[in-house]
Amino acid sequence: MTGIAITSADTSLRRPRRVRMALRLLLTAFSLTVALYIGGFGLFADHVAHLRAPAELNPADGIVVLTGGQSRIDTGMDLLKAGKAKRLLISGVNPIARVDDLRLATGSDRALFNCCVDIDRVALNTVGNAQESAKWVSANTYGSIIVVTNNYHMPRSLLEMRRILPNADLQPYPVVNTPLDDGSWISKPDAMRVLLIEYSKYVAALARGLLPTRDGAVPFEGLSTAIAHK
């Protein structure tokens, strides 16, 4: 009976120790995760803040503009006018937006817009932008693409597009509306909020890339019915 009592007492003493050890491990893991997240955010924000449109840009087969930010379409149209590519795709256009409205909003030449601009009305997010852009690239047998989006959105855009177009030459052309290379994003709440949200989405996209996927790739048989010139 004494031996049983001692064994029971030892077991009851070991349980709190195990619980405390498990809690310490969880706390340590949580602290490391937070530290990595904060450190990663600092690197991400600094990288984004120093992104600039390249001084020299090699001509490409096509230009893809991802909608959602200020000046993106204007920038893409300027590149098209400059002869940097054959055609331009505006991805993620609101379904109710008319072609003439887009043309007038950018002040684009009607002939250039009518001949060389395609519109994707299907994409609802960055993943959709990548998928619809890949269909357009495949349908036109393009090998090189200039990607136009805001600087804070560029890392995630390239990540998603390179997954679907691993063999394409993607040239980033970031649009910078608010210069932050002096570190001023730290003291600007709006800039900090945008960077934090985008960094969180970027981390989620990285994590999603580590998960197993279904066999096969995104189908590229023909141009999406939603990518249309008119």
Short mmCIF file of C-alpha atoms in Angstrom, two decimals:
data_model
loop_
_atom_site.label_atom_id
_atom_site.label_comp_id
_atom_site.label_asym_id
_atom_site.label_seq_id
_atom_site.Cartn_x
_atom_site.Cartn_y
_atom_site.Cartn_z
CA MET A 1 0.00 0.00 0.00
CA THR A 2 2.86 2.36 0.84
CA GLY A 3 4.53 1.73 -2.49
CA ILE A 4 1.29 2.42 -4.33
CA ALA A 5 0.78 5.61 -2.35
CA ILE A 6 4.29 6.84 -3.20
CA THR A 7 3.83 6.03 -6.87
CA SER A 8 0.55 7.91 -6.98
CA ALA A 9 2.13 10.88 -5.21
CA ASP A 10 5.05 10.92 -7.65
CA THR A 11 2.67 10.83 -10.60
CA SER A 12 0.58 13.67 -9.20
CA LEU A 13 3.75 15.73 -8.74
CA ARG A 14 5.03 15.07 -12.24
CA ARG A 15 1.81 16.23 -13.94
CA PRO A 16 2.10 19.91 -12.89
CA ARG A 17 5.75 19.87 -14.00
CA ARG A 18 4.77 18.56 -17.41
CA VAL A 19 2.06 21.17 -17.72
CA ARG A 20 4.50 23.94 -16.77
CA MET A 21 7.06 22.62 -19.25
CA ALA A 22 4.47 22.48 -22.02
CA LEU A 23 3.39 26.03 -21.23
CA ARG A 24 7.00 27.22 -21.33
CA LEU A 25 7.51 25.57 -24.70
CA LEU A 26 4.33 27.14 -26.04
CA LEU A 27 5.33 30.55 -24.72
CA THR A 28 8.81 30.21 -26.23
CA ALA A 29 7.38 29.14 -29.59
CA PHE A 30 4.91 32.04 -29.51
CA SER A 31 7.65 34.54 -28.62
CA LEU A 32 9.86 33.27 -31.45
CA THR A 33 6.97 33.47 -33.90
CA VAL A 34 6.21 37.06 -32.88
CA ALA A 35 9.89 37.99 -33.11
CA LEU A 36 10.19 36.44 -36.58
CA TYR A 37 6.99 38.17 -37.70
CA ILE A 38 8.16 41.58 -36.48
CA GLY A 39 11.66 41.10 -37.92
CA GLY A 40 10.23 39.91 -41.23
CA PHE A 41 7.91 42.90 -41.36
CA GLY A 42 10.83 45.27 -40.91
CA LEU A 43 12.70 43.66 -43.80
CA PHE A 44 9.57 43.62 -45.96
CA ALA A 45 8.75 47.27 -45.28
CA ASP A 46 12.32 48.38 -45.97
CA HIS A 47 12.39 46.39 -49.22
CA VAL A 48 9.08 47.83 -50.42
CA ALA A 49 10.05 51.37 -49.42
CA HIS A 50 13.14 51.19 -51.65
CA LEU A 51 11.41 49.75 -54.72
CA ARG A 52 11.64 52.07 -57.72
CA ALA A 53 10.65 51.93 -61.37
CA PRO A 54 13.72 50.77 -63.29
CA ALA A 55 15.66 53.50 -65.07
CA GLU A 56 16.04 51.21 -68.07
CA LEU A 57 13.38 48.70 -69.07
CA ASN A 58 13.85 46.01 -71.67
CA PRO A 59 11.03 45.68 -74.20
CA ALA A 60 8.69 42.77 -73.45
CA ASP A 61 5.95 40.87 -75.24
CA GLY A 62 3.17 42.12 -72.99
CA ILE A 63 2.29 44.37 -70.06
CA VAL A 64 0.03 43.28 -67.21
CA VAL A 65 -1.52 45.94 -64.99
CA LEU A 66 -3.10 44.74 -61.75
CA THR A 67 -5.94 47.07 -60.80
CA GLY A 68 -6.60 48.27 -57.28
CA GLY A 69 -4.15 51.10 -56.74
CA GLN A 70 -3.68 54.67 -57.86
CA SER A 71 -1.87 55.39 -61.16
CA ARG A 72 -1.39 51.74 -62.14
CA ILE A 73 -3.38 51.91 -65.39
CA ASP A 74 -1.89 55.27 -66.35
CA THR A 75 1.60 53.83 -65.89
CA GLY A 76 0.79 50.76 -67.96
CA MET A 77 -0.63 52.88 -70.77
CA ASP A 78 2.47 55.11 -70.75
CA LEU A 79 4.65 52.02 -71.17
CA LEU A 80 2.46 50.80 -74.03
CA LYS A 81 2.68 54.21 -75.75
CA ALA A 82 6.44 54.10 -75.36
CA GLY A 83 6.51 50.85 -77.30
CA LYS A 84 7.68 48.71 -74.39
CA ALA A 85 5.33 45.86 -75.35
CA LYS A 86 2.88 44.69 -78.02
CA ARG A 87 -0.25 44.49 -75.89
CA LEU A 88 -1.50 45.36 -72.43
CA LEU A 89 -3.83 43.46 -70.10
CA ILE A 90 -5.73 45.31 -67.39
CA SER A 91 -6.57 42.60 -64.86
CA GLY A 92 -9.32 42.81 -62.25
CA VAL A 93 -11.52 45.47 -63.84
CA ASN A 94 -14.93 46.05 -62.25
CA PRO A 95 -17.51 44.14 -64.35
CA ILE A 96 -19.70 47.23 -64.71
CA ALA A 97 -16.86 49.47 -65.93
CA ARG A 98 -17.10 50.28 -69.64
CA VAL A 99 -14.13 50.27 -71.98
CA ASP A 100 -14.74 53.91 -72.92
CA ASP A 101 -14.78 54.86 -69.24
CA LEU A 102 -11.34 53.30 -68.75
CA ARG A 103 -9.99 54.96 -71.86
CA LEU A 104 -11.31 58.38 -70.88
CA ALA A 105 -10.07 58.00 -67.30
CA THR A 106 -6.54 57.45 -68.58
CA GLY A 107 -6.74 59.98 -71.40
CA SER A 108 -5.59 57.28 -73.79
CA ASP A 109 -5.69 57.47 -77.54
CA ARG A 110 -8.75 55.63 -78.86
CA ALA A 111 -6.86 53.87 -81.64
CA LEU A 112 -4.16 52.59 -79.28
CA PHE A 113 -6.70 51.48 -76.69
CA ASN A 114 -8.86 49.71 -79.25
CA CYS A 115 -6.00 47.87 -80.92
CA CYS A 116 -3.77 46.86 -78.06
CA VAL A 117 -5.59 46.73 -74.70
CA ASP A 118 -7.37 43.67 -73.27
CA ILE A 119 -9.55 43.70 -70.18
CA ASP A 120 -9.98 40.99 -67.56
CA ARG A 121 -13.19 41.26 -65.55
CA VAL A 122 -12.90 37.91 -63.71
CA ALA A 123 -10.06 38.38 -61.23
CA LEU A 124 -11.19 39.41 -57.75
CA ASN A 125 -7.85 39.25 -55.94
CA THR A 126 -4.14 38.81 -56.52
CA VAL A 127 -4.42 35.06 -57.05
CA GLY A 128 -7.12 35.69 -59.64
CA ASN A 129 -4.92 38.33 -61.28
CA ALA A 130 -2.15 35.77 -61.64
CA GLN A 131 -4.46 33.09 -63.03
CA GLU A 132 -6.15 35.33 -65.60
CA SER A 133 -2.82 36.89 -66.57
CA ALA A 134 -1.37 33.42 -67.12
CA LYS A 135 -4.24 32.54 -69.47
CA TRP A 136 -3.62 35.74 -71.42
CA VAL A 137 0.11 35.09 -71.59
CA SER A 138 -0.46 31.53 -72.79
CA ALA A 139 -3.07 32.51 -75.35
CA ASN A 140 -0.69 35.05 -76.87
CA THR A 141 2.39 32.80 -76.50
CA TYR A 142 4.26 35.54 -74.69
CA GLY A 143 7.56 34.84 -72.97
CA SER A 144 8.27 38.18 -71.30
CA ILE A 145 5.92 40.37 -69.27
CA ILE A 146 6.17 43.74 -67.56
CA VAL A 147 4.20 43.61 -64.30
CA VAL A 148 2.74 46.94 -63.17
CA THR A 149 1.35 47.37 -59.67
CA ASN A 150 2.04 49.50 -56.59
CA ASN A 151 5.33 48.98 -54.79
CA TYR A 152 3.72 47.53 -51.65
CA HIS A 153 1.78 45.01 -53.77
CA MET A 154 4.69 43.95 -55.99
CA PRO A 155 6.27 41.19 -53.82
CA ARG A 156 3.03 39.24 -53.49
CA SER A 157 2.07 39.82 -57.13
CA LEU A 158 5.39 38.41 -58.36
CA LEU A 159 5.12 35.49 -55.93
CA GLU A 160 1.70 34.47 -57.26
CA MET A 161 2.59 35.03 -60.91
CA ARG A 162 5.88 33.14 -60.74
CA ARG A 163 4.07 30.12 -59.34
CA ILE A 164 1.89 29.90 -62.43
CA LEU A 165 4.38 31.27 -64.96
CA PRO A 166 7.72 29.84 -63.78
CA ASN A 167 9.30 30.08 -67.23
CA ALA A 168 8.18 33.60 -68.08
CA ASP A 169 10.51 36.58 -67.81
CA LEU A 170 8.67 38.89 -65.40
CA GLN A 171 9.96 42.46 -65.15
CA PRO A 172 8.57 44.35 -62.14
CA TYR A 173 7.58 47.96 -62.70
CA PRO A 174 6.48 49.27 -59.29
CA VAL A 175 4.29 52.36 -59.03
CA VAL A 176 5.32 54.61 -56.14
CA ASN A 177 2.69 57.11 -55.05
CA THR A 178 4.20 57.98 -51.67
CA PRO A 179 8.01 57.83 -51.29
CA LEU A 180 8.89 56.03 -48.05
CA ASP A 181 12.57 55.26 -48.58
CA ASP A 182 13.52 57.68 -45.79
CA GLY A 183 11.84 55.41 -43.24
CA SER A 184 8.87 57.74 -42.83
CA TRP A 185 6.46 54.77 -43.00
CA ILE A 186 7.24 54.23 -39.31
CA SER A 187 5.62 57.55 -38.38
CA LYS A 188 2.75 57.41 -40.90
CA PRO A 189 -0.21 55.37 -39.55
CA ASP A 190 -1.83 54.93 -42.97
CA ALA A 191 1.40 53.69 -44.55
CA MET A 192 2.07 51.40 -41.59
CA ARG A 193 -1.44 49.94 -41.85
CA VAL A 194 -1.12 49.27 -45.59
CA LEU A 195 2.29 47.66 -45.16
CA LEU A 196 1.13 45.49 -42.25
CA ILE A 197 -1.90 44.24 -44.17
CA GLU A 198 0.14 43.53 -47.28
CA TYR A 199 2.89 41.81 -45.29
CA SER A 200 0.33 39.58 -43.59
CA LYS A 201 -1.10 38.62 -46.98
CA TYR A 202 2.42 37.97 -48.29
CA VAL A 203 3.20 35.66 -45.36
CA ALA A 204 -0.10 33.84 -45.91
CA ALA A 205 0.76 33.42 -49.60
CA LEU A 206 4.16 31.99 -48.67
CA ALA A 207 2.54 29.57 -46.23
CA ARG A 208 -0.04 28.52 -48.81
CA GLY A 209 2.78 27.68 -51.19
CA LEU A 210 4.09 25.12 -48.68
CA LEU A 211 0.81 23.21 -48.65
CA PRO A 212 0.30 20.25 -51.01
CA THR A 213 -1.66 21.11 -54.15
CA ARG A 214 -3.77 19.12 -56.53
CA ASP A 215 -2.07 17.51 -59.49
CA GLY A 216 -1.94 19.66 -62.56
CA ALA A 217 -1.57 23.36 -63.15
CA VAL A 218 -3.92 26.16 -63.94
CA PRO A 219 -5.45 25.38 -67.34
CA PHE A 220 -4.29 27.67 -70.13
CA GLU A 221 -6.34 26.25 -72.99
CA GLY A 222 -7.32 29.41 -74.76
CA LEU A 223 -8.08 32.85 -73.53
CA SER A 224 -10.58 33.22 -70.71
CA THR A 225 -13.99 34.23 -71.98
CA ALA A 226 -13.89 37.12 -69.53
CA ILE A 227 -10.70 38.56 -71.01
CA ALA A 228 -12.04 40.59 -73.82
CA HIS A 229 -11.18 43.67 -75.73
CA LYS A 230 -14.71 45.02 -75.62
#
